[in-house]
Amino acid sequence: MDRLKDRSNSDNAGYGWRVAVPATSANLGCAFDCGGLALKLYLKALFVPSDGTQLSLEYQGRTPERFPMESSNLVLRALRLAAEKLDAPVPAGHVVVQSEIPISVGLGSSAAAVIAGLLLGARYSGKDAEPELVLRWAEEIEGHIDNAAAAYYGGLVLALSNGVDQVTALKTNFPESIRLVVVTPAITVPTHEARQVLPKSYDRADVLHTLQRTSLLAATCFSGRFELFPALFEDKLHQPYRQKLVPGMERCLELRRPGLLGVAISGSGSSVIAFTTRNETQVAEELQKIFADENMPSEVLFTAADNNGAGVTRELVPLMERLGAVLQKLGRPE
């Protein structure tokens, strides 16, 4: 799928745009607020425009109780923002979201929603939007772009956005030979809550500790060596504080086993992500046991990196699907 190369025309009758955006794991231990990795877990959305004045929304996916259906929904907000930025008419029509990404557990569900909406809005406008522009808009909504950049580009992405005029994001493909184990306990950690536990200032030693590891992570991955090891993920800027929000998290980060390259909090939690070359089933079982010891049930996902990133296509929408959109819109106005 391409991103924004094909311009749409003014006659969209019978057509819609379909977007797919990967989940992401941000921070990666030492890469706090600057690194993200795309995962083979997806949010997909279909936008069917209409001649009306409203946007209606339908959701099919994980944790529906956490998915807002009102106008504050991130897909709708981002779609409107892109259309506004590109001087397009206010979008109207029906949006169907299907997502495999659980919400509020550190797997980039909000970034996926934002990127999906921005790409749909840009395509609806019929104008090109450069990647830097899309990511700057994502920052306007999210406040940071580590997840959004990885969701857009795929692979492992390091990004700079705060305090600079131009967003800069660099990507390298992440090897599928490194298997990813994501364990999610039955607890949510809202991002704003995870930020509130962070200190306002840090000791120089803690900053140097993390900076050394961030530099080495970037060097080994962007050189193509991917020589990862547990101590590389030992951060002192966010994990020591956020691990207290989830019972058992500290023990998960301390896990050491043959074939286990390291464990990190995924995003701001509550999920943890383990990087493995073998014994991934054993690693998953032991991480789940740690949460079980805290009377915390959990789910496990075995996956790999997505190196393709987000993509959007224009396609003919079957008549029955368009009729369903009309009925949905009539039954649930914005």
Tab-separated table of C-alpha atoms in Angstrom, residues 79-323:
chain	number	residue	atom	x	y	z
A	79	LEU	CA	-9.262	13.086	10.171
A	80	ARG	CA	-10.782	16.535	10.728
A	81	LEU	CA	-7.419	18.081	11.584
A	82	ALA	CA	-5.743	16.845	8.391
A	83	ALA	CA	-8.661	18.084	6.282
A	84	GLU	CA	-8.491	21.481	7.981
A	85	LYS	CA	-4.717	21.768	7.581
A	86	LEU	CA	-5.014	20.935	3.884
A	87	ASP	CA	-7.910	23.386	3.317
A	88	ALA	CA	-10.387	20.660	2.441
A	89	PRO	CA	-14.129	20.814	3.203
A	90	VAL	CA	-15.211	19.547	6.613
A	91	PRO	CA	-15.338	15.764	6.169
A	92	ALA	CA	-18.652	13.934	6.423
A	93	GLY	CA	-19.440	10.259	6.137
A	94	HIS	CA	-18.966	7.030	8.023
A	95	VAL	CA	-15.844	5.583	9.644
A	96	VAL	CA	-15.513	1.919	10.557
A	97	VAL	CA	-12.602	1.024	12.842
A	98	GLN	CA	-11.404	-2.539	13.346
A	99	SER	CA	-8.568	-2.980	15.815
A	100	GLU	CA	-6.470	-5.810	17.199
A	101	ILE	CA	-4.707	-3.375	19.533
A	102	PRO	CA	-5.913	-3.324	23.155
A	103	ILE	CA	-6.388	0.186	24.526
A	104	SER	CA	-4.466	1.798	27.421
A	105	VAL	CA	-1.923	-0.989	27.907
A	106	GLY	CA	1.158	0.547	26.266
A	107	LEU	CA	0.825	-0.742	22.700
A	108	GLY	CA	0.294	2.528	20.865
A	109	SER	CA	-3.461	2.343	20.328
A	110	SER	CA	-3.834	6.128	20.428
A	111	ALA	CA	-0.948	6.714	18.003
A	112	ALA	CA	-2.411	4.152	15.599
A	113	ALA	CA	-5.767	5.942	15.760
A	114	VAL	CA	-4.142	9.331	15.153
A	115	ILE	CA	-2.052	8.163	12.196
A	116	ALA	CA	-5.090	6.394	10.727
A	117	GLY	CA	-7.186	9.547	10.956
A	118	LEU	CA	-4.448	11.786	9.551
A	119	LEU	CA	-3.835	9.543	6.548
A	120	LEU	CA	-7.565	9.263	5.843
A	121	GLY	CA	-7.966	13.037	6.151
A	122	ALA	CA	-5.022	13.712	3.855
A	123	ARG	CA	-6.287	11.293	1.239
A	124	TYR	CA	-9.802	12.770	1.507
A	125	SER	CA	-8.356	16.241	0.864
A	126	GLY	CA	-6.786	15.081	-2.414
A	127	LYS	CA	-3.493	16.744	-1.475
A	128	ASP	CA	-0.073	15.427	-0.602
A	129	ALA	CA	1.173	15.623	2.979
A	130	GLU	CA	4.862	15.029	3.604
A	131	PRO	CA	5.798	12.600	6.400
A	132	GLU	CA	7.259	15.410	8.530
A	133	LEU	CA	3.980	17.285	8.278
A	134	VAL	CA	1.915	14.233	9.249
A	135	LEU	CA	4.140	13.629	12.267
A	136	ARG	CA	3.951	17.280	13.329
A	137	TRP	CA	0.172	17.038	13.251
A	138	ALA	CA	0.394	13.836	15.265
A	139	GLU	CA	2.483	15.703	17.830
A	140	GLU	CA	-0.227	18.384	18.058
A	141	ILE	CA	-2.692	15.705	19.130
A	142	GLU	CA	-0.451	13.309	21.074
A	143	GLY	CA	2.197	15.633	22.507
A	144	HIS	CA	5.036	13.337	21.364
A	145	ILE	CA	5.833	11.296	18.259
A	146	ASP	CA	7.777	8.214	19.359
A	147	ASN	CA	4.779	5.921	18.853
A	148	ALA	CA	3.397	7.871	15.893
A	149	ALA	CA	6.686	7.830	13.960
A	150	ALA	CA	7.059	4.070	14.402
A	151	ALA	CA	3.422	3.513	13.421
A	152	TYR	CA	3.886	5.623	10.286
A	153	TYR	CA	7.223	4.260	9.087
A	154	GLY	CA	7.287	0.771	10.610
A	155	GLY	CA	10.443	-0.856	11.957
A	156	LEU	CA	12.553	0.699	14.694
A	157	VAL	CA	12.348	4.489	14.669
A	158	LEU	CA	14.215	7.127	16.649
A	159	ALA	CA	12.619	10.565	16.498
A	160	LEU	CA	13.278	14.190	17.460
A	161	SER	CA	10.419	16.674	17.671
A	162	ASN	CA	10.489	18.685	20.897
A	163	GLY	CA	12.045	22.136	20.690
A	164	VAL	CA	12.925	21.964	16.987
A	165	ASP	CA	11.373	23.495	13.885
A	166	GLN	CA	11.479	20.296	11.841
A	167	VAL	CA	10.512	16.796	12.925
A	168	THR	CA	13.286	14.295	12.286
A	169	ALA	CA	12.690	10.537	12.340
A	170	LEU	CA	15.103	7.798	11.283
A	171	LYS	CA	14.057	4.202	10.624
A	172	THR	CA	15.825	0.891	10.396
A	173	ASN	CA	14.229	-2.467	9.702
A	174	PHE	CA	14.097	-4.706	12.757
A	175	PRO	CA	14.954	-8.394	12.208
A	176	GLU	CA	12.137	-10.927	12.406
A	177	SER	CA	14.653	-13.374	13.890
A	178	ILE	CA	14.243	-11.448	17.140
A	179	ARG	CA	10.914	-12.683	18.389
A	180	LEU	CA	8.809	-10.364	20.507
A	181	VAL	CA	6.790	-11.544	23.494
A	182	VAL	CA	4.207	-9.083	24.802
A	183	VAL	CA	2.571	-9.883	28.139
A	184	THR	CA	-0.330	-7.692	29.214
A	185	PRO	CA	-1.700	-7.893	32.773
A	186	ALA	CA	-5.353	-7.178	33.490
A	187	ILE	CA	-4.759	-3.561	34.475
A	188	THR	CA	-4.591	-0.326	32.511
A	189	VAL	CA	-2.106	2.521	32.942
A	190	PRO	CA	-3.333	5.771	31.360
A	191	THR	CA	-0.443	7.735	29.864
A	192	HIS	CA	-1.199	10.864	31.908
A	193	GLU	CA	-1.059	8.824	35.120
A	194	ALA	CA	2.258	7.268	34.092
A	195	ARG	CA	3.679	10.754	33.425
A	196	GLN	CA	2.575	12.067	36.802
A	197	VAL	CA	4.807	9.615	38.680
A	198	LEU	CA	7.956	10.858	36.929
A	199	PRO	CA	10.264	13.276	38.807
A	200	LYS	CA	10.698	16.859	37.648
A	201	SER	CA	14.504	16.522	37.669
A	202	TYR	CA	17.101	13.743	37.591
A	203	ASP	CA	20.554	13.068	39.004
A	204	ARG	CA	23.362	13.406	36.489
A	205	ALA	CA	24.425	9.803	37.102
A	206	ASP	CA	20.966	8.511	36.164
A	207	VAL	CA	20.925	10.598	32.981
A	208	LEU	CA	24.365	9.352	31.963
A	209	HIS	CA	23.373	5.759	32.764
A	210	THR	CA	20.431	5.972	30.368
A	211	LEU	CA	22.158	8.108	27.727
A	212	GLN	CA	24.949	5.541	27.346
A	213	ARG	CA	22.405	2.796	26.741
A	214	THR	CA	20.324	4.867	24.330
A	215	SER	CA	23.417	5.634	22.270
A	216	LEU	CA	24.477	2.002	22.186
A	217	LEU	CA	20.965	0.847	21.274
A	218	ALA	CA	20.943	3.250	18.318
A	219	ALA	CA	24.462	2.265	17.250
A	220	THR	CA	23.949	-1.507	17.336
A	221	CYS	CA	20.554	-1.385	15.606
A	222	PHE	CA	21.292	1.187	12.907
A	223	SER	CA	24.577	-0.528	12.111
A	224	GLY	CA	22.618	-3.734	11.477
A	225	ARG	CA	24.288	-5.702	14.269
A	226	PHE	CA	21.334	-5.827	16.731
A	227	GLU	CA	23.542	-7.045	19.562
A	228	LEU	CA	20.983	-6.654	22.329
A	229	PHE	CA	21.486	-7.738	25.944
A	230	PRO	CA	19.498	-7.322	29.195
A	231	ALA	CA	21.561	-4.478	30.697
A	232	LEU	CA	20.889	-2.399	27.582
A	233	PHE	CA	17.237	-2.052	28.630
A	234	GLU	CA	18.023	-0.888	32.191
A	235	ASP	CA	16.684	2.660	32.184
A	236	LYS	CA	16.732	5.110	35.110
A	237	LEU	CA	14.481	7.858	33.744
A	238	HIS	CA	11.037	6.269	33.664
A	239	GLN	CA	10.970	2.517	34.383
A	240	PRO	CA	11.972	2.730	38.083
A	241	TYR	CA	8.968	4.978	38.688
A	242	ARG	CA	6.411	3.383	36.385
A	243	GLN	CA	7.121	-0.175	37.491
A	244	LYS	CA	5.481	0.707	40.812
A	245	LEU	CA	2.135	1.217	39.057
A	246	VAL	CA	1.816	-2.469	38.135
A	247	PRO	CA	2.322	-5.252	40.700
A	248	GLY	CA	5.036	-7.646	39.514
A	249	MET	CA	6.481	-5.278	36.905
A	250	GLU	CA	9.820	-4.885	38.697
A	251	ARG	CA	10.368	-8.645	38.765
A	252	CYS	CA	9.497	-8.870	35.054
A	253	LEU	CA	12.224	-6.354	34.201
A	254	GLU	CA	14.740	-8.373	36.218
A	255	LEU	CA	14.017	-11.671	34.426
A	256	ARG	CA	17.079	-13.357	32.903
A	257	ARG	CA	16.939	-16.541	30.808
A	258	PRO	CA	18.932	-18.111	27.937
A	259	GLY	CA	17.743	-16.603	24.661
A	260	LEU	CA	16.216	-13.586	26.408
A	261	LEU	CA	17.820	-10.377	25.131
A	262	GLY	CA	15.951	-8.106	27.515
A	263	VAL	CA	12.623	-6.989	28.942
A	264	ALA	CA	11.171	-3.463	28.956
A	265	ILE	CA	7.948	-1.727	29.868
A	266	SER	CA	6.012	-1.267	26.635
A	267	GLY	CA	5.218	2.420	26.354
A	268	SER	CA	4.034	3.564	29.758
A	269	GLY	CA	2.616	0.124	30.587
A	270	SER	CA	0.903	-1.985	31.666
A	271	SER	CA	2.360	-4.391	29.069
A	272	VAL	CA	5.929	-5.643	29.087
A	273	ILE	CA	7.812	-6.578	25.931
A	274	ALA	CA	10.517	-9.237	25.853
A	275	PHE	CA	13.083	-9.583	23.060
A	276	THR	CA	14.064	-13.193	22.431
A	277	THR	CA	16.063	-15.373	20.067
A	278	ARG	CA	14.772	-18.660	21.537
A	279	ASN	CA	12.731	-20.057	24.440
A	280	GLU	CA	9.983	-17.474	23.884
A	281	THR	CA	7.311	-19.822	25.250
A	282	GLN	CA	9.251	-20.304	28.466
A	283	VAL	CA	9.841	-16.561	28.765
A	284	ALA	CA	6.120	-15.888	28.295
A	285	GLU	CA	5.176	-18.460	30.923
A	286	GLU	CA	7.578	-17.007	33.454
A	287	LEU	CA	6.392	-13.448	32.877
A	288	GLN	CA	2.789	-14.574	33.247
A	289	LYS	CA	3.679	-16.440	36.429
A	290	ILE	CA	5.149	-13.273	37.914
A	291	PHE	CA	1.857	-11.459	37.346
A	292	ALA	CA	-0.098	-14.496	38.566
A	293	ASP	CA	1.880	-14.387	41.826
A	294	GLU	CA	0.374	-10.915	42.273
A	295	ASN	CA	-3.139	-12.293	41.571
A	296	MET	CA	-2.997	-10.559	38.212
A	297	PRO	CA	-4.255	-12.506	35.167
A	298	SER	CA	-2.515	-11.675	31.908
A	299	GLU	CA	-2.564	-12.275	28.169
A	300	VAL	CA	0.406	-13.121	25.978
A	301	LEU	CA	1.101	-12.217	22.357
A	302	PHE	CA	3.894	-13.721	20.272
A	303	THR	CA	4.749	-11.407	17.424
A	304	ALA	CA	7.513	-9.762	15.413
A	305	ALA	CA	8.346	-6.302	14.137
A	306	ASP	CA	6.329	-4.749	11.327
A	307	ASN	CA	8.765	-3.098	8.909
A	308	ASN	CA	6.172	-1.717	6.478
A	309	GLY	CA	4.372	0.912	8.542
A	310	ALA	CA	1.036	2.525	7.765
A	311	GLY	CA	-0.631	2.404	4.367
A	312	VAL	CA	-3.846	3.693	2.834
A	313	THR	CA	-5.678	2.676	-0.338
A	314	ARG	CA	-8.640	4.033	-2.242
A	315	GLU	CA	-11.152	1.387	-3.156
A	316	LEU	CA	-14.630	0.799	-4.406
A	317	VAL	CA	-16.953	0.181	-1.462
A	318	PRO	CA	-19.609	-2.493	-2.086
A	319	LEU	CA	-23.166	-1.202	-2.199
A	320	MET	CA	-24.266	-3.233	0.841
A	321	GLU	CA	-21.399	-1.815	2.863
A	322	ARG	CA	-22.389	1.712	1.865
A	323	LEU	CA	-25.995	1.007	2.812
